[in-house]
CSV table of C-alpha atoms and ligand atoms in Angstrom, one decimal:
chain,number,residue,atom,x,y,z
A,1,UNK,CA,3.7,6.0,-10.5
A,2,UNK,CA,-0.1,5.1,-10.2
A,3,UNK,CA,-0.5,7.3,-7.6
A,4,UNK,CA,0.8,9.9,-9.9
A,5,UNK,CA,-1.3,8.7,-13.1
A,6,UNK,CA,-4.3,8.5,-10.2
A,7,UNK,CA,-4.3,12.0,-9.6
A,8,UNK,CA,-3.4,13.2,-13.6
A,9,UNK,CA,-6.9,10.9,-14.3
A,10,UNK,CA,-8.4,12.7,-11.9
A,11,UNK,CA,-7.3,16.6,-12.8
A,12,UNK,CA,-8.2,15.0,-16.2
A,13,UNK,CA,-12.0,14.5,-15.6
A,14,UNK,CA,-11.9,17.3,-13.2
A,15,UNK,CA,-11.2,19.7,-16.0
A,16,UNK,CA,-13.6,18.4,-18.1
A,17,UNK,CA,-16.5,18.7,-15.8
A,18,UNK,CA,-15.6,22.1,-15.6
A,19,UNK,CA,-15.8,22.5,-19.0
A,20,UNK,CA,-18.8,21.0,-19.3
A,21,UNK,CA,-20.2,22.9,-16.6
A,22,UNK,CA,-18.9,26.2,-18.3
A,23,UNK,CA,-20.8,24.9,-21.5
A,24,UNK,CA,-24.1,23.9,-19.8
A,25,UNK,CA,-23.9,28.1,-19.1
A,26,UNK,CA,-23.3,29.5,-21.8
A,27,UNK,CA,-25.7,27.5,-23.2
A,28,UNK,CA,-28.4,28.2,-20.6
A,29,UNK,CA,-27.5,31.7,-21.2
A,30,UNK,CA,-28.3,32.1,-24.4
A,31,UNK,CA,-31.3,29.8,-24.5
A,32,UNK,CA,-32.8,32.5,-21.8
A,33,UNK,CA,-33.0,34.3,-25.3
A,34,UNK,CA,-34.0,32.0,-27.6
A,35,UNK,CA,-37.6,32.6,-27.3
A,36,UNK,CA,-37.4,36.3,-27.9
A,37,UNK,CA,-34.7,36.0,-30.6
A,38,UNK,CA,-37.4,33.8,-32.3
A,39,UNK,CA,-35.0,31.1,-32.9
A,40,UNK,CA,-37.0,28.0,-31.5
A,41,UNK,CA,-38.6,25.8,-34.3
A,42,UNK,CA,-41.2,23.1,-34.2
A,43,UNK,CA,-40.5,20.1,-36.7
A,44,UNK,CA,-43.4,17.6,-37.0
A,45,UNK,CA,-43.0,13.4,-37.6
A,46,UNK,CA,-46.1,11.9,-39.0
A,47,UNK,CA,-48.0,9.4,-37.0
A,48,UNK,CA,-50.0,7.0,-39.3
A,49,UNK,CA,-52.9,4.5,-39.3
A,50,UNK,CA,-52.3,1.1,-39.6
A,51,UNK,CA,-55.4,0.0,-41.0
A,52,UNK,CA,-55.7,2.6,-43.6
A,53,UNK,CA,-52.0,3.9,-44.0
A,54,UNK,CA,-53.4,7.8,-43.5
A,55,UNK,CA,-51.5,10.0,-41.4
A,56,UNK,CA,-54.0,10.8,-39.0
A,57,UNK,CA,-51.4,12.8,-36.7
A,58,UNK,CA,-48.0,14.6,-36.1
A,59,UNK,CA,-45.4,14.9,-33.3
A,60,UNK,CA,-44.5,18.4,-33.1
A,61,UNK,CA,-41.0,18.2,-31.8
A,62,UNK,CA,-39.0,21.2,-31.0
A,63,UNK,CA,-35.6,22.5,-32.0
A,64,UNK,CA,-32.9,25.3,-31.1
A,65,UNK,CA,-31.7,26.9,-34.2
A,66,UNK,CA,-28.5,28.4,-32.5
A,67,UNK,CA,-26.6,30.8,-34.4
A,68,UNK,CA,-23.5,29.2,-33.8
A,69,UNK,CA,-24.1,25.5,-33.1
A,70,UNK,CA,-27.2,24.9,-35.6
A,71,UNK,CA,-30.0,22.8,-35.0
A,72,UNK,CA,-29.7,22.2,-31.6
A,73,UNK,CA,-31.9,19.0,-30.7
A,74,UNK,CA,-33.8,18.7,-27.5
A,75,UNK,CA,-31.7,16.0,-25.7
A,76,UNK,CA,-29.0,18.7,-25.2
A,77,UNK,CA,-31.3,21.8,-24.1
A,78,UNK,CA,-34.7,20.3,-22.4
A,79,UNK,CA,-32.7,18.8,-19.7
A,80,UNK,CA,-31.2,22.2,-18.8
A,81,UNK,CA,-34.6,23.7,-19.5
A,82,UNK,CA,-36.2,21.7,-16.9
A,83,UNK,CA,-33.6,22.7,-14.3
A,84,UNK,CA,-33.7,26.0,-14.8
A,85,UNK,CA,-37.3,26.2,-14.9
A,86,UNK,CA,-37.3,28.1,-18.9
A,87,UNK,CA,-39.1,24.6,-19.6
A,88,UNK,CA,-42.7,26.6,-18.9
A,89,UNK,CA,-42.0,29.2,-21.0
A,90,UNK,CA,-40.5,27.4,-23.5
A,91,UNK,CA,-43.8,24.6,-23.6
A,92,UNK,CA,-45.7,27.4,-23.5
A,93,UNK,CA,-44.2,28.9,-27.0
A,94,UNK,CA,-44.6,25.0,-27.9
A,95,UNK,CA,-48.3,24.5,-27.2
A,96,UNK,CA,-49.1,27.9,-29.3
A,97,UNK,CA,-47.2,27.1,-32.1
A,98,UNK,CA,-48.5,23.3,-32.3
A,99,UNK,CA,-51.8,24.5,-32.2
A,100,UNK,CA,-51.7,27.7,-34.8
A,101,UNK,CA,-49.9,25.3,-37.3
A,102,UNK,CA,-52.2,22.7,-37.2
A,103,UNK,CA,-55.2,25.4,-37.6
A,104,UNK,CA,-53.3,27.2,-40.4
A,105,UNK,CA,-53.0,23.8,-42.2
A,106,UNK,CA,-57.0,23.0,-41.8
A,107,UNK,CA,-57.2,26.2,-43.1
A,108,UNK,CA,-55.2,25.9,-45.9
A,109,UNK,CA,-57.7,22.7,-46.6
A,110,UNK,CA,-54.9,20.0,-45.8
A,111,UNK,CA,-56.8,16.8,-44.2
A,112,UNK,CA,-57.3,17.7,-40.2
A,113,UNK,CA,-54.7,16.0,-38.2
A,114,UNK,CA,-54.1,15.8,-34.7
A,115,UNK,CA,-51.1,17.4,-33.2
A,116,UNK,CA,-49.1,15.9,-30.8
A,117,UNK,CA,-47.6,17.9,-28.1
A,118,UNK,CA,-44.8,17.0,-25.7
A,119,UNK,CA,-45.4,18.1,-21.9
A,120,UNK,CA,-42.6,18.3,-19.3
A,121,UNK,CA,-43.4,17.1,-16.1
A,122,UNK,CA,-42.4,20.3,-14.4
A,123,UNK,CA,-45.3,21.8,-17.1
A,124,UNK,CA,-47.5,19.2,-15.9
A,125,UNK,CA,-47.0,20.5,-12.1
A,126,UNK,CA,-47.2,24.3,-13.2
A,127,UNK,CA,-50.3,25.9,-11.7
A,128,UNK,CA,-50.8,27.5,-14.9
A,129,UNK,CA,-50.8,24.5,-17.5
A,130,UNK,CA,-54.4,24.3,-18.1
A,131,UNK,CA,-55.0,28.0,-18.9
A,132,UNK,CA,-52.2,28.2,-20.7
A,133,UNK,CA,-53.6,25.2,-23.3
A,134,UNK,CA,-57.1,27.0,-23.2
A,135,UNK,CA,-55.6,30.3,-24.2
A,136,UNK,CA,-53.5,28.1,-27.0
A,137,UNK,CA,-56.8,26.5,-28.3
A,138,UNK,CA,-58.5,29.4,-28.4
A,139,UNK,CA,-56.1,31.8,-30.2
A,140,UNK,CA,-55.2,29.5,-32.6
A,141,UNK,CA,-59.2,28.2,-33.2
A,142,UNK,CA,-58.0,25.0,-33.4
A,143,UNK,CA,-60.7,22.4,-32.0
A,144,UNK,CA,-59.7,20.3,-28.7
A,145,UNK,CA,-60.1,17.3,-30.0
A,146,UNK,CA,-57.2,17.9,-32.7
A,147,UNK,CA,-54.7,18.1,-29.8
A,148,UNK,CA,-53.1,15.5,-27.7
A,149,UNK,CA,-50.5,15.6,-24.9
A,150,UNK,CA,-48.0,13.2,-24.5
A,151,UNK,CA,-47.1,13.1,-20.6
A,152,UNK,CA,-44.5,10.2,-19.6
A,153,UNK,CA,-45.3,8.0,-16.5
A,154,UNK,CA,-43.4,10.6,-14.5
A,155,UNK,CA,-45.8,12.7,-13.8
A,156,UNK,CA,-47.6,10.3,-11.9
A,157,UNK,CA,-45.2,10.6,-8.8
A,158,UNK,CA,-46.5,12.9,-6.6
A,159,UNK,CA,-49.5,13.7,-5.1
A,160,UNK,CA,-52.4,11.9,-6.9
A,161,UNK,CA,-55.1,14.3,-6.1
A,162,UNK,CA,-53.2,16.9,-7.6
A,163,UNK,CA,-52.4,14.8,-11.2
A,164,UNK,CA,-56.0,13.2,-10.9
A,165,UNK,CA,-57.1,17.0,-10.7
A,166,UNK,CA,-55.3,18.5,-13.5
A,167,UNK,CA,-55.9,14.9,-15.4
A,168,UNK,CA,-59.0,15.6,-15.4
A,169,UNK,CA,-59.4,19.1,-16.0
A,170,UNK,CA,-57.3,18.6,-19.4
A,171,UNK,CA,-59.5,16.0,-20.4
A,172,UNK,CA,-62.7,18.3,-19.9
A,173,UNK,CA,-61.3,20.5,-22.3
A,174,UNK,CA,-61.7,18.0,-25.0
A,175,UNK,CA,-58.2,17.1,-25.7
A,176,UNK,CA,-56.4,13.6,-25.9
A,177,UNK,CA,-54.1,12.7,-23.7
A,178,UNK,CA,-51.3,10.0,-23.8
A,179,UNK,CA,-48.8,8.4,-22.4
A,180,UNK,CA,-45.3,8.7,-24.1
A,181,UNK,CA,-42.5,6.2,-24.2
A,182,UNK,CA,-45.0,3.7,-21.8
A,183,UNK,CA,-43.0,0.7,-20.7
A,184,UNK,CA,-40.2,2.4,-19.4
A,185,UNK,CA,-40.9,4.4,-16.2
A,186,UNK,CA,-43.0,3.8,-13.1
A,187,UNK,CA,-44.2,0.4,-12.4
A,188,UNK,CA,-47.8,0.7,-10.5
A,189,UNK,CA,-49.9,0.2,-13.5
A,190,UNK,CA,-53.0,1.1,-11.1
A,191,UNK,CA,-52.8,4.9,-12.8
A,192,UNK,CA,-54.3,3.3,-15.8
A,193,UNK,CA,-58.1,2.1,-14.3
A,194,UNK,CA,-57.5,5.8,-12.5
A,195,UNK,CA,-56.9,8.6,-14.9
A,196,UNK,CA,-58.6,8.8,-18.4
A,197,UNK,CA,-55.8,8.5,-20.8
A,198,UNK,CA,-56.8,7.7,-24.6
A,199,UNK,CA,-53.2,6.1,-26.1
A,200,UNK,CA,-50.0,4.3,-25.0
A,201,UNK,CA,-47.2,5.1,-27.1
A,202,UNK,CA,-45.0,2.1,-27.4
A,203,UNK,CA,-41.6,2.8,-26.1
A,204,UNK,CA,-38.9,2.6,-29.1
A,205,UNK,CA,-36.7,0.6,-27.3
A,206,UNK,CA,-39.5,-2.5,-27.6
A,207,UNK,CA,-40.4,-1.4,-31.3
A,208,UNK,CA,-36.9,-0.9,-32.5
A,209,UNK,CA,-35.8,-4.9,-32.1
A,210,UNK,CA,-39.0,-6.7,-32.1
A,211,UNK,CA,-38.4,-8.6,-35.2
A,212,UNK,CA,-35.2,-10.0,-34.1
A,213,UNK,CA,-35.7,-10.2,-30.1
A,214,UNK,CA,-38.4,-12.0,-28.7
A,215,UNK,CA,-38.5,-10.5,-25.1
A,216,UNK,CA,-39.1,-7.5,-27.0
A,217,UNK,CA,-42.0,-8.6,-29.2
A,218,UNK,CA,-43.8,-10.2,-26.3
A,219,UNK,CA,-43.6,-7.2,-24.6
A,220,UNK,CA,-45.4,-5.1,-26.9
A,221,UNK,CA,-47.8,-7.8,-27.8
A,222,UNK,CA,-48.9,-7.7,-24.0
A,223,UNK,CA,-48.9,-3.7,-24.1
A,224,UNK,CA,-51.3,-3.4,-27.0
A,225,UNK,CA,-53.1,-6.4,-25.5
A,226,UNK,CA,-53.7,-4.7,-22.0
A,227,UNK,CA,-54.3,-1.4,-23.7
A,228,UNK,CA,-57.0,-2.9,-25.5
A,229,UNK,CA,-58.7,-4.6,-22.5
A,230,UNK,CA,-58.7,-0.9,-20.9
A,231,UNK,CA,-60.3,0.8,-24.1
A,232,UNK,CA,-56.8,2.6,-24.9
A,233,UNK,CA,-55.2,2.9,-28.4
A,234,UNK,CA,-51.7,2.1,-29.1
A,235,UNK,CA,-48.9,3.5,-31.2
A,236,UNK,CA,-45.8,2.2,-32.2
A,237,UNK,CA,-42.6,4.1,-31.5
A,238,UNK,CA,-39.3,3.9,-33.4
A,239,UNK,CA,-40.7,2.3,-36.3
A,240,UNK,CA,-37.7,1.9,-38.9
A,241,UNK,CA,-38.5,-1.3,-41.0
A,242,UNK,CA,-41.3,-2.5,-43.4
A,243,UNK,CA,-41.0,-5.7,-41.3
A,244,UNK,CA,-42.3,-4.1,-37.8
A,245,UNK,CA,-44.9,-2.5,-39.8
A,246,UNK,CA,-46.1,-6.1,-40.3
A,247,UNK,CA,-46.0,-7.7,-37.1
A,248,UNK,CA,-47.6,-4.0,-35.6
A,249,UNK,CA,-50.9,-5.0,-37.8
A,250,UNK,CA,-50.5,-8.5,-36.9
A,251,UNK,CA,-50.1,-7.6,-33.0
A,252,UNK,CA,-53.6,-5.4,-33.8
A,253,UNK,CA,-51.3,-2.3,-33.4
A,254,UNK,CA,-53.3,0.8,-34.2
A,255,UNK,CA,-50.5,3.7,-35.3
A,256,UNK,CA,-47.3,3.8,-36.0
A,257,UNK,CA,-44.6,6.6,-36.1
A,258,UNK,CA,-41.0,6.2,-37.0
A,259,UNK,CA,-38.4,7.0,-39.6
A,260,UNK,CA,-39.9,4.2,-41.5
A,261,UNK,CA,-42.7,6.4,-42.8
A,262,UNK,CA,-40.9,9.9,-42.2
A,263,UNK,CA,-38.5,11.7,-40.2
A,264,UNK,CA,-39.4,14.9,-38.4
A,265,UNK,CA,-39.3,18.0,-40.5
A,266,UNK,CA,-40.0,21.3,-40.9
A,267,UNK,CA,-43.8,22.3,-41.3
A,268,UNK,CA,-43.6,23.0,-45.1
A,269,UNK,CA,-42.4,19.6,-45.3
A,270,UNK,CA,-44.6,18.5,-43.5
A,271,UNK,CA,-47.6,19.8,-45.5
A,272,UNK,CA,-45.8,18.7,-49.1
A,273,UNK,CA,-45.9,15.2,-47.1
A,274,UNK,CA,-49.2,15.3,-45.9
A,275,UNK,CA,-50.7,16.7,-48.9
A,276,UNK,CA,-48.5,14.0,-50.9
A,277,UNK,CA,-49.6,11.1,-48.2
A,278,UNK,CA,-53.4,11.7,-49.1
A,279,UNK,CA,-53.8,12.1,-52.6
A,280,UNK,CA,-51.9,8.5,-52.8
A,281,UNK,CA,-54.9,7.3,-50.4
A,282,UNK,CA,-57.7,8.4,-52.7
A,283,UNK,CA,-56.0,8.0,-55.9
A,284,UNK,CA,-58.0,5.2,-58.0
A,285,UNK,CA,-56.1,1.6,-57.8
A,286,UNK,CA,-54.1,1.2,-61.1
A,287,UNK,CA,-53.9,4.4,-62.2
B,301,LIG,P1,-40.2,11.6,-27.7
B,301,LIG,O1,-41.4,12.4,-27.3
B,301,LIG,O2,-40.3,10.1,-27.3
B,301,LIG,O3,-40.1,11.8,-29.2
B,301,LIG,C1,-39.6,10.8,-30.1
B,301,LIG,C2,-38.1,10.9,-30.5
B,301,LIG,O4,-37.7,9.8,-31.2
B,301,LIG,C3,-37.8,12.2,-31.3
B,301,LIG,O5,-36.5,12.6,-31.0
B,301,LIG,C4,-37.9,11.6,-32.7
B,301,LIG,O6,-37.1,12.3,-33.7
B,301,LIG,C5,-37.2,10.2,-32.5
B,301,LIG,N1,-37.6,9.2,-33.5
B,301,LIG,C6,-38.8,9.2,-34.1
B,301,LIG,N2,-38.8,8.1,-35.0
B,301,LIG,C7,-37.7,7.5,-34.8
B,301,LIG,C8,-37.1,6.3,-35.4
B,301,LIG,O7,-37.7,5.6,-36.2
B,301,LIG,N3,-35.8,5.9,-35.0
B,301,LIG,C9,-35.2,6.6,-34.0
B,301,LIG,N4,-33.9,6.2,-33.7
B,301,LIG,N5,-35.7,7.8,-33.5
B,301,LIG,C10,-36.9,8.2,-33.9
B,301,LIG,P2,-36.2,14.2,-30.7
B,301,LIG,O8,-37.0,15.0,-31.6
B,301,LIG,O9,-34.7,14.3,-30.6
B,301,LIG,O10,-36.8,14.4,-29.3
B,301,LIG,C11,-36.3,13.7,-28.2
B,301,LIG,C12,-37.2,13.9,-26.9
B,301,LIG,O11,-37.1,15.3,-26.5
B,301,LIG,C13,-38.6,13.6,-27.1
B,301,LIG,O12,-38.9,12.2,-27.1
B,301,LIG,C14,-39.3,14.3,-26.0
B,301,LIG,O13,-39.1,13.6,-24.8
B,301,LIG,C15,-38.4,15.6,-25.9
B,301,LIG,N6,-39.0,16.7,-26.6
B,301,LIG,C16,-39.1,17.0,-27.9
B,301,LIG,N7,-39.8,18.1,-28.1
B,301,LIG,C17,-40.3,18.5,-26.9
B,301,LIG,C18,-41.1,19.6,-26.5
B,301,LIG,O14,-41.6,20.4,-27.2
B,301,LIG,N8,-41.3,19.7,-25.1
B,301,LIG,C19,-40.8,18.7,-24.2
B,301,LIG,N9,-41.0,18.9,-22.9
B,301,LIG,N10,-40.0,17.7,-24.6
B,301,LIG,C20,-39.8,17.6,-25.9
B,302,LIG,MG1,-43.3,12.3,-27.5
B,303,LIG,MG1,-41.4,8.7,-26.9
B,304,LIG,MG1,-38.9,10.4,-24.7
């Protein structure tokens, strides 16, 4: 009998690995498309100041919009996008958009923001990464020092003349460069004295519980702490309560960015919001 119920467990998850295989397909098949069917989207999360409570920045953060399965969010397709390789073209379609948008809304007169941008580490290793964000700066017009990358510690493994290399030539061009969800990958902290990044972004997973667990708040307290000691900013991931916001300031935090002070949305959301954001700030007091 368990042998039996042994090998109907096992044709079981056999049959559903094959049906998630055949899914991870179709899906790769038609996001081979996506780009020329127009269907990608950028959505863009505000990243604030703590000080003043100005949004000083956005995430742009893509999306599928699939005709059949909807709004398709990045977990499920940038993994696949990565193997495959569609991940250049793909951040390619990413960096250009970012960058027009945020021109088009200085343009429009909305208060300049920088954009954040999301880099793949197979991006990061692409020969072609740093023309490809010169030709997105200069089509769009937008000025370097509006956009920022956000790399994760993975990009670090490999061959450091190669990363300091393309470190630096990014930097050159007059962009900002940071490290996304810092805290959780490689361990040799050495990459920070060696590479000029200008922000850590404070992985949500310390943010999320830092008023309730104190492992987690003395972890960030350190990270903003050795980020200031290096000249590095920090930003708060995953904020989702008024009560982080406070212990952020108290920590000496510098940004913040979480559903507390706005989801991601589409970019004429985004500019309603942004617009919104700023006429609060220099409205007079009592009004
Ligand atoms: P990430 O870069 O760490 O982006 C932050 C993620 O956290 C976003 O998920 C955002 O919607 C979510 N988030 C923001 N605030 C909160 C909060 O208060 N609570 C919670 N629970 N979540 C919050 P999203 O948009 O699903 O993106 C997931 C990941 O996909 C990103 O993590 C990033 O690694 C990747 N990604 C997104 N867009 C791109 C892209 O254009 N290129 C590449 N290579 N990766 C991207
Ligand atoms: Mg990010
Ligand atoms: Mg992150
Ligand atoms: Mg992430």
């Amino acid at each position: 009998v368990a042998k039996a119920a042994g090998r109907n467990t096992y044709r079981f998850f056999e049959s559903s690995m094959q049906a998630d295989a055949l899914e991870r397909m179709r899906l790769l098949a038609r996001l081979r498309t996506a780009i020329g069917r127009g269907e990608l989207r950028l959505h863009f999360q505000p990243q604030l100041d703590l000080l003043t409570g100005a949004v000083i920045g956005a995430e742009a953060l893509v999306r599928w919009e699939h005709p059949e399965l909807g709004l398709v969010l990045p977990a499920r397709f940038i993994p696949l996008a990565e193997d495959s390789g569609l991940i250049v073209p793909i951040g390619t379609w990413v960096l250009r958009e970012a960058c027009r948008q945020a021109a088009a809304w200085q343009r429009d007169g909305l208060p300049p923001i920088v954009v954040a941008v999301n880099l793949s580490v197979v991006q990061f290793r692409h020969g072609d990464l740093v023309e490809t964000v010169t030709d997105a700066l200069r089509e769009s017009g937008l000025d370097a020092r509006f956009l920022e990358l956000e790399v994760t510690e993975s990009i670090l493994i490999g061959d450091a003349e190669t990363v300091s290399r393309t470190v630096t030539q990014l930097k050159s061009l007059g962009l900002k460069l940071s490290i996304d969800d810092f805290g959780t990958g490689y361990s040799n902290l050495a990459y920070l004295k060696r590479f000029a990044f200008d922000k850590l972004k404070i992985d949500q997973s310390f943010v999320r519980d830092m008023d309730s667990n104190a492992d987690s708040c003395a972890l960030v307290r350190a990270i903003v702490q050795m980020a200031h000691g290096l000249g590095l900013r920090t930003i708060a991931e995953g904020v989702e309560r008024a009560l982080l916001v406070e212990q952020l300031v108290a920590l000496g935090c510098e940004e913040a960015q979480g559903y507390f002070f706005g989801r991601p949305v589409p970019p004429d959301e985004f500019a309603e919001f942004l617009a919104r954001n700023t006429a609060r700030l220099i409205a007079p007091t009592g009004s």
